[in-house]
Amino acid sequence: MKILVLHAHPRLSASVVQRAMLRAIEGLDDVTRVDLYAEYPGMDIDVPREQRRLLDHDVIVLQHPLYWYSSPAIIKEWQDLVLENGWAYGPGGTKLAGRFLMSAISTGGPEQAYHHAGRNRFEITELLSPFNQTAWLCSMAWLAPFVIHAGRRMSNTELSSAAESYRDLIVGLRDGTIDPLTRLAPGFTLPPAFVEGISR
Ligand SMILES: Cc1cc2nc3c(=O)[nH]c(=O)nc-3n(C[C@H](O)[C@H](O)[C@H](O)COP(=O)(O)O)c2cc1C
């Protein structure tokens, strides 16, 4: 499978965790990395180009730090402009059917904060539910997010090991040693048109 990693960090030079994740997947065949803030510093997203990129890949990864329980703004702008009615969803909008969507995020908060009784009151998959429903509307399968919690507080060894797990996941999905259908997010049911898309 071909993997498209759309990553967004508004201050990549100050990043620790996202940069470790990016380094871990650097140079992999059939893995395309796109730095959205570098390509579109004015957020002037080239819609036809982004749509072509989507069509050329099977797994779309949105990689970013969790900012205010969501994504940095350019991911939202990308969604708003690229996922057009009649292309990604709606009448005739079947271009993404049968593909896979996954979030790969880092958080400042520790794992135990992301529970109903924890400081952040919600599970990560609940906070990312707009991406769950975006995938569903586009007849895609939404995979369980990959999360590095509190990576800036990790030792170098711990962070390298977490980034290595990210690489293993990306490589496994690419090579088919990890079946993405076994990694659906908890509670996610495949949209009706997903199977038609996959057999295309
Ligand atoms: C504007 C902003 C908003 C943030 N919002 C959250 C948040 O909602 N939840 C959280 O756990 N961490 C939050 N953080 C912390 C970042 O997610 C964390 O520092 C980042 O994932 C670490 O990756 P980096 O080293 O690549 O920046 C926020 C940080 C910033 C600057």
PDB file of C-alpha atoms and ligand atoms in Angstrom:
ATOM      1  CA  MET A   1       0.000   0.000   0.000  1.00  0.00           C
ATOM      2  CA  LYS A   2       1.067   3.557  -0.594  1.00  0.00           C
ATOM      3  CA  ILE A   3       1.040   5.836   2.410  1.00  0.00           C
ATOM      4  CA  LEU A   4       0.581   9.609   2.380  1.00  0.00           C
ATOM      5  CA  VAL A   5       1.670  11.383   5.561  1.00  0.00           C
ATOM      6  CA  LEU A   6       0.302  14.914   5.690  1.00  0.00           C
ATOM      7  CA  HIS A   7       2.033  16.540   8.598  1.00  0.00           C
ATOM      8  CA  ALA A   8       1.420  19.876  10.225  1.00  0.00           C
ATOM      9  CA  HIS A   9       3.445  21.646  12.885  1.00  0.00           C
ATOM     10  CA  PRO A  10       3.300  25.452  12.914  1.00  0.00           C
ATOM     11  CA  ARG A  11       6.748  25.623  14.586  1.00  0.00           C
ATOM     12  CA  LEU A  12       8.574  22.574  13.325  1.00  0.00           C
ATOM     13  CA  SER A  13      11.976  24.016  14.298  1.00  0.00           C
ATOM     14  CA  ALA A  14      10.895  23.918  17.972  1.00  0.00           C
ATOM     15  CA  SER A  15       9.415  20.435  17.722  1.00  0.00           C
ATOM     16  CA  VAL A  16      10.876  17.456  19.536  1.00  0.00           C
ATOM     17  CA  VAL A  17       8.278  14.713  19.247  1.00  0.00           C
ATOM     18  CA  GLN A  18       6.900  15.358  15.777  1.00  0.00           C
ATOM     19  CA  ARG A  19      10.420  15.684  14.412  1.00  0.00           C
ATOM     20  CA  ALA A  20      11.347  12.339  15.973  1.00  0.00           C
ATOM     21  CA  MET A  21       8.300  10.801  14.289  1.00  0.00           C
ATOM     22  CA  LEU A  22       9.226  12.359  10.952  1.00  0.00           C
ATOM     23  CA  ARG A  23      12.816  11.151  11.216  1.00  0.00           C
ATOM     24  CA  ALA A  24      11.582   7.635  11.916  1.00  0.00           C
ATOM     25  CA  ILE A  25       9.716   7.468   8.605  1.00  0.00           C
ATOM     26  CA  GLU A  26      12.250   9.381   6.514  1.00  0.00           C
ATOM     27  CA  GLY A  27      13.267   7.837   3.210  1.00  0.00           C
ATOM     28  CA  LEU A  28      10.806   4.936   3.267  1.00  0.00           C
ATOM     29  CA  ASP A  29       9.753   3.724  -0.179  1.00  0.00           C
ATOM     30  CA  ASP A  30       6.065   4.258  -0.952  1.00  0.00           C
ATOM     31  CA  VAL A  31       5.700   6.669   1.961  1.00  0.00           C
ATOM     32  CA  THR A  32       5.171  10.279   0.871  1.00  0.00           C
ATOM     33  CA  ARG A  33       5.658  12.974   3.510  1.00  0.00           C
ATOM     34  CA  VAL A  34       4.087  16.383   2.973  1.00  0.00           C
ATOM     35  CA  ASP A  35       4.898  19.311   5.280  1.00  0.00           C
ATOM     36  CA  LEU A  36       1.696  21.322   4.898  1.00  0.00           C
ATOM     37  CA  TYR A  37       2.935  24.487   6.650  1.00  0.00           C
ATOM     38  CA  ALA A  38       6.122  24.513   4.541  1.00  0.00           C
ATOM     39  CA  GLU A  39       4.228  23.970   1.295  1.00  0.00           C
ATOM     40  CA  TYR A  40       1.467  26.428   2.085  1.00  0.00           C
ATOM     41  CA  PRO A  41       2.819  29.156   4.395  1.00  0.00           C
ATOM     42  CA  GLY A  42      -0.130  31.356   3.414  1.00  0.00           C
ATOM     43  CA  MET A  43      -2.577  28.417   3.702  1.00  0.00           C
ATOM     44  CA  ASP A  44      -3.220  28.792  -0.039  1.00  0.00           C
ATOM     45  CA  ILE A  45      -3.761  25.087  -0.527  1.00  0.00           C
ATOM     46  CA  ASP A  46      -3.520  23.813  -4.099  1.00  0.00           C
ATOM     47  CA  VAL A  47      -6.702  21.727  -4.199  1.00  0.00           C
ATOM     48  CA  PRO A  48      -6.162  19.823  -7.491  1.00  0.00           C
ATOM     49  CA  ARG A  49      -2.620  18.928  -6.420  1.00  0.00           C
ATOM     50  CA  GLU A  50      -3.758  17.692  -3.005  1.00  0.00           C
ATOM     51  CA  GLN A  51      -6.575  15.697  -4.581  1.00  0.00           C
ATOM     52  CA  ARG A  52      -4.110  14.071  -7.003  1.00  0.00           C
ATOM     53  CA  ARG A  53      -1.928  13.122  -4.050  1.00  0.00           C
ATOM     54  CA  LEU A  54      -4.876  11.490  -2.310  1.00  0.00           C
ATOM     55  CA  LEU A  55      -5.780   9.477  -5.395  1.00  0.00           C
ATOM     56  CA  ASP A  56      -2.209   8.194  -5.570  1.00  0.00           C
ATOM     57  CA  HIS A  57      -2.243   6.708  -2.037  1.00  0.00           C
ATOM     58  CA  ASP A  58      -4.171   4.089  -0.085  1.00  0.00           C
ATOM     59  CA  VAL A  59      -3.572   5.173   3.514  1.00  0.00           C
ATOM     60  CA  ILE A  60      -3.806   8.848   4.471  1.00  0.00           C
ATOM     61  CA  VAL A  61      -2.070   9.748   7.727  1.00  0.00           C
ATOM     62  CA  LEU A  62      -2.717  13.100   9.388  1.00  0.00           C
ATOM     63  CA  GLN A  63       0.335  13.645  11.586  1.00  0.00           C
ATOM     64  CA  HIS A  64       0.360  16.561  14.011  1.00  0.00           C
ATOM     65  CA  PRO A  65       0.624  17.626  17.630  1.00  0.00           C
ATOM     66  CA  LEU A  66      -2.704  17.764  19.472  1.00  0.00           C
ATOM     67  CA  TYR A  67      -3.497  21.473  19.748  1.00  0.00           C
ATOM     68  CA  TRP A  68      -6.465  22.514  21.844  1.00  0.00           C
ATOM     69  CA  TYR A  69      -7.823  18.971  21.663  1.00  0.00           C
ATOM     70  CA  SER A  70      -7.775  19.068  17.883  1.00  0.00           C
ATOM     71  CA  SER A  71      -5.333  19.684  15.048  1.00  0.00           C
ATOM     72  CA  PRO A  72      -3.275  22.720  14.030  1.00  0.00           C
ATOM     73  CA  ALA A  73      -5.338  24.999  11.809  1.00  0.00           C
ATOM     74  CA  ILE A  74      -3.892  23.987   8.446  1.00  0.00           C
ATOM     75  CA  ILE A  75      -5.274  20.468   8.758  1.00  0.00           C
ATOM     76  CA  LYS A  76      -8.757  21.947   9.066  1.00  0.00           C
ATOM     77  CA  GLU A  77      -8.120  24.264   6.117  1.00  0.00           C
ATOM     78  CA  TRP A  78      -6.934  21.255   4.098  1.00  0.00           C
ATOM     79  CA  GLN A  79     -10.141  19.376   4.981  1.00  0.00           C
ATOM     80  CA  ASP A  80     -12.345  22.369   4.175  1.00  0.00           C
ATOM     81  CA  LEU A  81     -10.832  22.903   0.735  1.00  0.00           C
ATOM     82  CA  VAL A  82      -9.678  19.496  -0.491  1.00  0.00           C
ATOM     83  CA  LEU A  83     -12.551  17.231   0.568  1.00  0.00           C
ATOM     84  CA  GLU A  84     -15.015  18.691  -1.904  1.00  0.00           C
ATOM     85  CA  ASN A  85     -18.674  17.819  -2.307  1.00  0.00           C
ATOM     86  CA  GLY A  86     -19.048  15.623  -5.404  1.00  0.00           C
ATOM     87  CA  TRP A  87     -15.429  14.503  -5.077  1.00  0.00           C
ATOM     88  CA  ALA A  88     -14.943  13.174  -1.552  1.00  0.00           C
ATOM     89  CA  TYR A  89     -18.591  12.883  -0.525  1.00  0.00           C
ATOM     90  CA  GLY A  90     -22.114  13.656  -1.732  1.00  0.00           C
ATOM     91  CA  PRO A  91     -23.528  12.751  -5.151  1.00  0.00           C
ATOM     92  CA  GLY A  92     -20.739  11.214  -7.239  1.00  0.00           C
ATOM     93  CA  GLY A  93     -18.250  11.855  -4.460  1.00  0.00           C
ATOM     94  CA  THR A  94     -16.584   8.465  -4.327  1.00  0.00           C
ATOM     95  CA  LYS A  95     -12.912   9.264  -4.943  1.00  0.00           C
ATOM     96  CA  LEU A  96     -11.756   8.328  -1.446  1.00  0.00           C
ATOM     97  CA  ALA A  97     -13.995   5.271  -1.002  1.00  0.00           C
ATOM     98  CA  GLY A  98     -12.016   2.220   0.088  1.00  0.00           C
ATOM     99  CA  ARG A  99      -9.035   4.157   1.400  1.00  0.00           C
ATOM    100  CA  PHE A 100      -7.868   4.431   5.003  1.00  0.00           C
ATOM    101  CA  LEU A 101      -7.537   7.475   7.278  1.00  0.00           C
ATOM    102  CA  MET A 102      -5.416   7.545  10.427  1.00  0.00           C
ATOM    103  CA  SER A 103      -4.307  10.231  12.854  1.00  0.00           C
ATOM    104  CA  ALA A 104      -0.747  10.113  14.180  1.00  0.00           C
ATOM    105  CA  ILE A 105      -0.522  12.598  17.003  1.00  0.00           C
ATOM    106  CA  SER A 106       1.556  13.690  19.944  1.00  0.00           C
ATOM    107  CA  THR A 107       0.115  15.143  23.120  1.00  0.00           C
ATOM    108  CA  GLY A 108       1.485  17.156  25.999  1.00  0.00           C
ATOM    109  CA  GLY A 109      -0.820  15.396  28.440  1.00  0.00           C
ATOM    110  CA  PRO A 110      -0.049  11.919  29.761  1.00  0.00           C
ATOM    111  CA  GLU A 111      -2.094   8.875  28.759  1.00  0.00           C
ATOM    112  CA  GLN A 112      -4.002   8.797  32.069  1.00  0.00           C
ATOM    113  CA  ALA A 113      -5.302  12.343  31.499  1.00  0.00           C
ATOM    114  CA  TYR A 114      -7.266  11.161  28.460  1.00  0.00           C
ATOM    115  CA  HIS A 115     -10.004   9.237  30.231  1.00  0.00           C
ATOM    116  CA  HIS A 116     -13.442  10.207  31.471  1.00  0.00           C
ATOM    117  CA  ALA A 117     -12.183  10.461  35.036  1.00  0.00           C
ATOM    118  CA  GLY A 118      -8.930  12.125  33.964  1.00  0.00           C
ATOM    119  CA  ARG A 119      -7.972  15.782  33.676  1.00  0.00           C
ATOM    120  CA  ASN A 120      -8.920  16.013  30.014  1.00  0.00           C
ATOM    121  CA  ARG A 121     -12.289  14.227  30.518  1.00  0.00           C
ATOM    122  CA  PHE A 122     -12.362  12.597  27.081  1.00  0.00           C
ATOM    123  CA  GLU A 123     -10.632   9.704  25.395  1.00  0.00           C
ATOM    124  CA  ILE A 124      -8.433  10.576  22.423  1.00  0.00           C
ATOM    125  CA  THR A 125     -10.762   8.736  20.011  1.00  0.00           C
ATOM    126  CA  GLU A 126     -13.661  10.836  21.286  1.00  0.00           C
ATOM    127  CA  LEU A 127     -11.734  14.069  20.754  1.00  0.00           C
ATOM    128  CA  LEU A 128     -10.830  12.944  17.247  1.00  0.00           C
ATOM    129  CA  SER A 129     -14.429  12.063  16.387  1.00  0.00           C
ATOM    130  CA  PRO A 130     -14.644  14.725  13.619  1.00  0.00           C
ATOM    131  CA  PHE A 131     -11.989  12.687  11.783  1.00  0.00           C
ATOM    132  CA  ASN A 132     -13.936   9.491  12.461  1.00  0.00           C
ATOM    133  CA  GLN A 133     -17.052  10.969  10.859  1.00  0.00           C
ATOM    134  CA  THR A 134     -15.079  12.637   8.051  1.00  0.00           C
ATOM    135  CA  ALA A 135     -13.689   9.213   7.142  1.00  0.00           C
ATOM    136  CA  TRP A 136     -17.133   7.656   7.319  1.00  0.00           C
ATOM    137  CA  LEU A 137     -18.736  10.328   5.110  1.00  0.00           C
ATOM    138  CA  CYS A 138     -15.948   9.822   2.561  1.00  0.00           C
ATOM    139  CA  SER A 139     -16.485   6.005   2.681  1.00  0.00           C
ATOM    140  CA  MET A 140     -13.051   5.509   4.176  1.00  0.00           C
ATOM    141  CA  ALA A 141     -12.023   3.281   7.060  1.00  0.00           C
ATOM    142  CA  TRP A 142     -10.882   5.173  10.159  1.00  0.00           C
ATOM    143  CA  LEU A 143      -7.957   3.495  11.865  1.00  0.00           C
ATOM    144  CA  ALA A 144      -7.118   3.668  15.557  1.00  0.00           C
ATOM    145  CA  PRO A 145      -4.924   6.724  16.087  1.00  0.00           C
ATOM    146  CA  PHE A 146      -1.235   6.354  16.783  1.00  0.00           C
ATOM    147  CA  VAL A 147      -0.450   8.495  19.841  1.00  0.00           C
ATOM    148  CA  ILE A 148       2.748   9.499  21.620  1.00  0.00           C
ATOM    149  CA  HIS A 149       1.719  10.891  24.997  1.00  0.00           C
ATOM    150  CA  ALA A 150       3.936  13.377  26.839  1.00  0.00           C
ATOM    151  CA  GLY A 151       6.867  12.671  24.532  1.00  0.00           C
ATOM    152  CA  ARG A 152       8.690  15.832  25.530  1.00  0.00           C
ATOM    153  CA  ARG A 153       9.044  14.395  29.027  1.00  0.00           C
ATOM    154  CA  MET A 154      10.522  11.134  27.747  1.00  0.00           C
ATOM    155  CA  SER A 155      14.190  10.224  27.759  1.00  0.00           C
ATOM    156  CA  ASN A 156      15.880  10.080  24.350  1.00  0.00           C
ATOM    157  CA  THR A 157      15.708   6.294  24.487  1.00  0.00           C
ATOM    158  CA  GLU A 158      11.984   6.281  25.298  1.00  0.00           C
ATOM    159  CA  LEU A 159      11.222   8.763  22.544  1.00  0.00           C
ATOM    160  CA  SER A 160      13.296   6.818  20.003  1.00  0.00           C
ATOM    161  CA  SER A 161      11.450   3.669  20.933  1.00  0.00           C
ATOM    162  CA  ALA A 162       8.059   5.395  20.568  1.00  0.00           C
ATOM    163  CA  ALA A 163       9.084   6.794  17.175  1.00  0.00           C
ATOM    164  CA  GLU A 164      10.293   3.335  16.173  1.00  0.00           C
ATOM    165  CA  SER A 165       6.815   1.956  16.952  1.00  0.00           C
ATOM    166  CA  TYR A 166       5.409   4.573  14.586  1.00  0.00           C
ATOM    167  CA  ARG A 167       7.819   3.473  11.874  1.00  0.00           C
ATOM    168  CA  ASP A 168       6.893  -0.193  12.471  1.00  0.00           C
ATOM    169  CA  LEU A 169       3.215   0.639  12.062  1.00  0.00           C
ATOM    170  CA  ILE A 170       3.759   2.612   8.844  1.00  0.00           C
ATOM    171  CA  VAL A 171       6.025  -0.093   7.394  1.00  0.00           C
ATOM    172  CA  GLY A 172       3.589  -2.832   8.435  1.00  0.00           C
ATOM    173  CA  LEU A 173       0.680  -1.069   6.757  1.00  0.00           C
ATOM    174  CA  ARG A 174       2.776  -0.460   3.658  1.00  0.00           C
ATOM    175  CA  ASP A 175       3.979  -4.046   3.396  1.00  0.00           C
ATOM    176  CA  GLY A 176       0.674  -5.672   4.349  1.00  0.00           C
ATOM    177  CA  THR A 177       2.116  -7.357   7.437  1.00  0.00           C
ATOM    178  CA  ILE A 178      -0.400  -5.270   9.381  1.00  0.00           C
ATOM    179  CA  ASP A 179      -3.916  -5.623   7.994  1.00  0.00           C
ATOM    180  CA  PRO A 180      -5.518  -2.193   8.399  1.00  0.00           C
ATOM    181  CA  LEU A 181      -8.918  -3.814   8.874  1.00  0.00           C
ATOM    182  CA  THR A 182      -7.603  -5.271  12.137  1.00  0.00           C
ATOM    183  CA  ARG A 183      -6.705  -1.740  13.254  1.00  0.00           C
ATOM    184  CA  LEU A 184     -10.041  -0.008  12.891  1.00  0.00           C
ATOM    185  CA  ALA A 185     -10.689   2.486  15.681  1.00  0.00           C
ATOM    186  CA  PRO A 186     -12.817   1.057  18.507  1.00  0.00           C
ATOM    187  CA  GLY A 187     -16.506   1.122  17.550  1.00  0.00           C
ATOM    188  CA  PHE A 188     -15.860   2.148  13.933  1.00  0.00           C
ATOM    189  CA  THR A 189     -18.005   0.222  11.461  1.00  0.00           C
ATOM    190  CA  LEU A 190     -17.124   0.255   7.791  1.00  0.00           C
ATOM    191  CA  PRO A 191     -19.240   2.632   5.691  1.00  0.00           C
ATOM    192  CA  PRO A 192     -21.477   0.877   3.115  1.00  0.00           C
ATOM    193  CA  ALA A 193     -19.557   2.178   0.084  1.00  0.00           C
ATOM    194  CA  PHE A 194     -16.124   1.318   1.531  1.00  0.00           C
ATOM    195  CA  VAL A 195     -16.121  -2.186   0.063  1.00  0.00           C
ATOM    196  CA  GLU A 196     -17.161  -0.968  -3.396  1.00  0.00           C
ATOM    197  CA  GLY A 197     -14.245   1.472  -3.201  1.00  0.00           C
ATOM    198  CA  ILE A 198     -11.721  -1.156  -2.156  1.00  0.00           C
ATOM    199  CA  SER A 199     -12.645  -3.436  -5.061  1.00  0.00           C
ATOM    200  CA  ARG A 200     -12.226  -0.623  -7.570  1.00  0.00           C
TER     201      ARG A 200
HETATM  202  C1  LIG B   1      -1.124  25.865  20.985  1.00  0.00           C
HETATM  203  C2  LIG B   1      -0.905  24.564  21.707  1.00  0.00           C
HETATM  204  C3  LIG B   1      -1.991  23.807  22.075  1.00  0.00           C
HETATM  205  C4  LIG B   1      -1.810  22.579  22.707  1.00  0.00           C
HETATM  206  N1  LIG B   1      -2.901  21.841  23.042  1.00  0.00           N
HETATM  207  C5  LIG B   1      -2.737  20.638  23.649  1.00  0.00           C
HETATM  208  C6  LIG B   1      -3.864  19.828  23.969  1.00  0.00           C
HETATM  209  O1  LIG B   1      -5.011  20.175  23.712  1.00  0.00           O
HETATM  210  N2  LIG B   1      -3.639  18.659  24.599  1.00  0.00           N
HETATM  211  C7  LIG B   1      -2.377  18.212  24.899  1.00  0.00           C
HETATM  212  O2  LIG B   1      -2.241  17.116  25.465  1.00  0.00           O
HETATM  213  N3  LIG B   1      -1.292  18.947  24.570  1.00  0.00           N
HETATM  214  C8  LIG B   1      -1.447  20.143  23.958  1.00  0.00           C
HETATM  215  N4  LIG B   1      -0.347  20.872  23.592  1.00  0.00           N
HETATM  216  C9  LIG B   1       0.992  20.276  23.765  1.00  0.00           C
HETATM  217  C10 LIG B   1       1.473  19.663  22.434  1.00  0.00           C
HETATM  218  O3  LIG B   1       0.545  18.741  21.902  1.00  0.00           O
HETATM  219  C11 LIG B   1       2.824  18.969  22.616  1.00  0.00           C
HETATM  220  O4  LIG B   1       3.734  19.897  23.142  1.00  0.00           O
HETATM  221  C12 LIG B   1       3.325  18.412  21.301  1.00  0.00           C
HETATM  222  O5  LIG B   1       2.510  17.344  20.872  1.00  0.00           O
HETATM  223  C13 LIG B   1       4.746  17.905  21.419  1.00  0.00           C
HETATM  224  O6  LIG B   1       5.243  17.696  20.112  1.00  0.00           O
HETATM  225  P1  LIG B   1       6.392  18.625  19.498  1.00  0.00           P
HETATM  226  O7  LIG B   1       7.625  18.443  20.369  1.00  0.00           O
HETATM  227  O8  LIG B   1       6.591  18.063  18.137  1.00  0.00           O
HETATM  228  O9  LIG B   1       5.895  20.032  19.497  1.00  0.00           O
HETATM  229  C14 LIG B   1      -0.506  22.106  22.979  1.00  0.00           C
HETATM  230  C15 LIG B   1       0.603  22.905  22.632  1.00  0.00           C
HETATM  231  C16 LIG B   1       0.397  24.112  22.005  1.00  0.00           C
HETATM  232  C17 LIG B   1       1.607  24.951  21.640  1.00  0.00           C
END
